[in-house]
Amino acid sequence: MITAKTTIKDLHVEERKWLYTAIWKVVVVDKHVSAEEFEDLREAMNWVRQEEMEELEKQAVEKYSLCPLEPLPRLSFEKAFLMINEVIRVATEDRELLISEQELIEHFARLLGFTDDPSHELILGWAQKMLELEIQKEALAHRLKPFFSAPKS
């Protein structure tokens, strides 16, 4: 069962490194990094220990792409779900979901254990819903802004 208690902190070091790499790839695949995506990347960097982070950054700078990701053995469904959901959240935060991002999401889904087409349809359907929510959230903020006044102390 997926609960709010399953968090990134519950991931092992290798799983966090895998997730950081996946997020890095989905952020840079469209050749445009939004402010929101940049913040997500900075947050993801905190998941990895300093010495491991230095190696990941070195690979990123040298290759503009981190090493290919491999399947994670013995990954639980809860962790796999958390990880693919986090990748989707980052991919849709800029209110775009390009074909290249969708292809990466499908690739990551396979590596995480979601291996058949019906699961990919569900995952991409969820990505579309998250994209729509991001667009609606931005519209709501725009509509609410004129009504906001900072509380006075």
CSV table of C-alpha atoms in Angstrom, one decimal:
chain,number,residue,atom,x,y,z
A,1,MET,CA,0.0,0.0,0.0
A,2,ILE,CA,1.3,3.4,-0.9
A,3,THR,CA,1.2,5.8,2.0
A,4,ALA,CA,2.4,9.3,2.7
A,5,LYS,CA,5.1,7.7,4.9
A,6,THR,CA,6.9,6.3,1.8
A,7,THR,CA,9.4,9.1,1.1
A,8,ILE,CA,12.6,9.7,-0.7
A,9,LYS,CA,14.4,9.4,2.7
A,10,ASP,CA,13.3,5.8,2.7
A,11,LEU,CA,15.3,5.0,-0.4
A,12,HIS,CA,18.8,3.5,-0.1
A,13,VAL,CA,21.8,5.4,-1.3
A,14,GLU,CA,21.9,3.6,-4.7
A,15,GLU,CA,18.2,4.2,-5.2
A,16,ARG,CA,18.6,7.9,-4.4
A,17,LYS,CA,21.5,8.2,-6.9
A,18,TRP,CA,19.4,6.4,-9.5
A,19,LEU,CA,16.5,8.9,-8.9
A,20,TYR,CA,18.8,11.9,-9.0
A,21,THR,CA,20.2,10.7,-12.3
A,22,ALA,CA,16.6,10.1,-13.7
A,23,ILE,CA,15.6,13.6,-12.6
A,24,TRP,CA,18.7,15.1,-14.1
A,25,LYS,CA,18.0,13.4,-17.4
A,26,VAL,CA,14.3,14.4,-17.5
A,27,VAL,CA,15.2,18.0,-16.7
A,28,VAL,CA,17.7,18.4,-19.5
A,29,VAL,CA,16.1,16.3,-22.2
A,30,ASP,CA,14.1,19.3,-23.5
A,31,LYS,CA,17.2,21.5,-23.6
A,32,HIS,CA,15.4,24.1,-21.4
A,33,VAL,CA,15.6,24.1,-17.6
A,34,SER,CA,12.8,26.1,-15.9
A,35,ALA,CA,13.3,27.7,-12.5
A,36,GLU,CA,11.1,25.0,-10.9
A,37,GLU,CA,13.1,22.2,-12.5
A,38,PHE,CA,16.4,23.8,-11.4
A,39,GLU,CA,15.0,23.9,-7.8
A,40,ASP,CA,14.0,20.2,-8.1
A,41,LEU,CA,17.5,19.4,-9.2
A,42,ARG,CA,19.1,21.3,-6.3
A,43,GLU,CA,16.7,19.5,-3.9
A,44,ALA,CA,17.6,16.1,-5.5
A,45,MET,CA,21.3,16.9,-5.0
A,46,ASN,CA,20.7,16.9,-1.2
A,47,TRP,CA,19.6,13.2,-1.4
A,48,VAL,CA,23.1,12.1,-2.4
A,49,ARG,CA,26.2,12.2,-0.1
A,50,GLN,CA,28.8,14.9,-1.0
A,51,GLU,CA,31.5,12.5,-2.4
A,52,GLU,CA,28.9,10.7,-4.5
A,53,MET,CA,27.5,14.0,-5.7
A,54,GLU,CA,30.9,15.2,-6.9
A,55,GLU,CA,31.2,12.1,-9.1
A,56,LEU,CA,27.7,12.5,-10.5
A,57,GLU,CA,28.4,16.2,-11.3
A,58,LYS,CA,31.7,15.3,-13.0
A,59,GLN,CA,30.0,12.8,-15.2
A,60,ALA,CA,27.3,15.3,-16.0
A,61,VAL,CA,29.8,18.0,-17.0
A,62,GLU,CA,31.9,15.6,-19.0
A,63,LYS,CA,29.1,13.9,-21.0
A,64,TYR,CA,26.1,16.2,-20.7
A,65,SER,CA,24.4,13.0,-19.8
A,66,LEU,CA,24.9,10.7,-16.9
A,67,CYS,CA,25.7,7.1,-17.3
A,68,PRO,CA,22.9,4.9,-18.5
A,69,LEU,CA,20.6,3.8,-15.7
A,70,GLU,CA,20.3,0.1,-14.9
A,71,PRO,CA,17.4,-1.7,-13.3
A,72,LEU,CA,17.4,-1.6,-9.5
A,73,PRO,CA,17.3,-5.2,-8.1
A,74,ARG,CA,14.9,-6.0,-5.2
A,75,LEU,CA,13.2,-2.6,-5.5
A,76,SER,CA,9.8,-2.7,-3.8
A,77,PHE,CA,6.6,-1.6,-5.6
A,78,GLU,CA,6.3,1.3,-3.1
A,79,LYS,CA,9.7,2.7,-3.8
A,80,ALA,CA,9.3,2.2,-7.6
A,81,PHE,CA,6.0,4.0,-7.5
A,82,LEU,CA,7.5,6.8,-5.4
A,83,MET,CA,10.4,7.2,-7.9
A,84,ILE,CA,8.4,7.2,-11.1
A,85,ASN,CA,5.9,9.6,-9.5
A,86,GLU,CA,8.8,12.0,-8.5
A,87,VAL,CA,10.2,11.8,-12.1
A,88,ILE,CA,6.8,12.7,-13.5
A,89,ARG,CA,6.3,15.5,-11.0
A,90,VAL,CA,9.6,17.1,-12.1
A,91,ALA,CA,8.9,16.5,-15.8
A,92,THR,CA,5.5,18.2,-15.7
A,93,GLU,CA,6.4,21.1,-13.4
A,94,ASP,CA,7.3,23.4,-16.3
A,95,ARG,CA,3.8,22.8,-17.7
A,96,GLU,CA,5.1,20.9,-20.7
A,97,LEU,CA,5.4,17.2,-21.4
A,98,LEU,CA,7.4,16.7,-24.6
A,99,ILE,CA,7.6,13.4,-26.5
A,100,SER,CA,11.2,13.1,-25.4
A,101,GLU,CA,10.2,13.4,-21.8
A,102,GLN,CA,7.4,10.8,-22.2
A,103,GLU,CA,9.9,8.4,-23.8
A,104,LEU,CA,12.2,8.9,-20.9
A,105,ILE,CA,9.4,8.3,-18.4
A,106,GLU,CA,8.5,5.1,-20.2
A,107,HIS,CA,12.2,4.0,-20.2
A,108,PHE,CA,12.5,4.7,-16.5
A,109,ALA,CA,9.2,2.9,-15.8
A,110,ARG,CA,10.7,-0.2,-17.5
A,111,LEU,CA,13.9,0.0,-15.4
A,112,LEU,CA,11.8,0.4,-12.2
A,113,GLY,CA,9.8,-2.8,-13.0
A,114,PHE,CA,6.8,-1.5,-14.8
A,115,THR,CA,7.5,-3.6,-17.9
A,116,ASP,CA,4.3,-4.0,-19.9
A,117,ASP,CA,2.4,-1.6,-22.1
A,118,PRO,CA,-0.7,-1.3,-19.9
A,119,SER,CA,1.4,0.0,-17.1
A,120,HIS,CA,3.0,2.5,-19.4
A,121,GLU,CA,-0.4,3.7,-20.5
A,122,LEU,CA,-1.4,4.2,-16.9
A,123,ILE,CA,1.8,6.0,-16.1
A,124,LEU,CA,1.6,8.3,-19.1
A,125,GLY,CA,-2.0,9.0,-18.3
A,126,TRP,CA,-1.0,10.0,-14.8
A,127,ALA,CA,1.7,12.2,-16.3
A,128,GLN,CA,-1.0,14.0,-18.4
A,129,LYS,CA,-3.2,14.5,-15.3
A,130,MET,CA,-0.2,15.9,-13.3
A,131,LEU,CA,0.5,18.2,-16.3
A,132,GLU,CA,-3.1,19.4,-16.3
A,133,LEU,CA,-2.9,20.0,-12.5
A,134,GLU,CA,0.2,22.1,-13.0
A,135,ILE,CA,-1.5,24.2,-15.6
A,136,GLN,CA,-4.6,24.6,-13.4
A,137,LYS,CA,-2.4,25.5,-10.4
A,138,GLU,CA,-0.7,28.3,-12.4
A,139,ALA,CA,-4.1,29.6,-13.5
A,140,LEU,CA,-5.4,29.5,-10.0
A,141,ALA,CA,-2.4,31.5,-8.7
A,142,HIS,CA,-2.9,34.1,-11.4
A,143,ARG,CA,-6.6,34.5,-10.6
A,144,LEU,CA,-6.0,34.6,-6.8
A,145,LYS,CA,-3.1,37.1,-6.8
A,146,PRO,CA,-5.2,40.2,-7.1
A,147,PHE,CA,-7.1,39.2,-3.9
A,148,PHE,CA,-4.0,38.7,-1.8
A,149,SER,CA,-2.7,41.2,0.8
A,150,ALA,CA,0.0,40.3,3.2
A,151,PRO,CA,-1.2,39.9,6.8
A,152,LYS,CA,-0.3,42.8,9.0
A,153,SER,CA,1.4,42.1,12.3
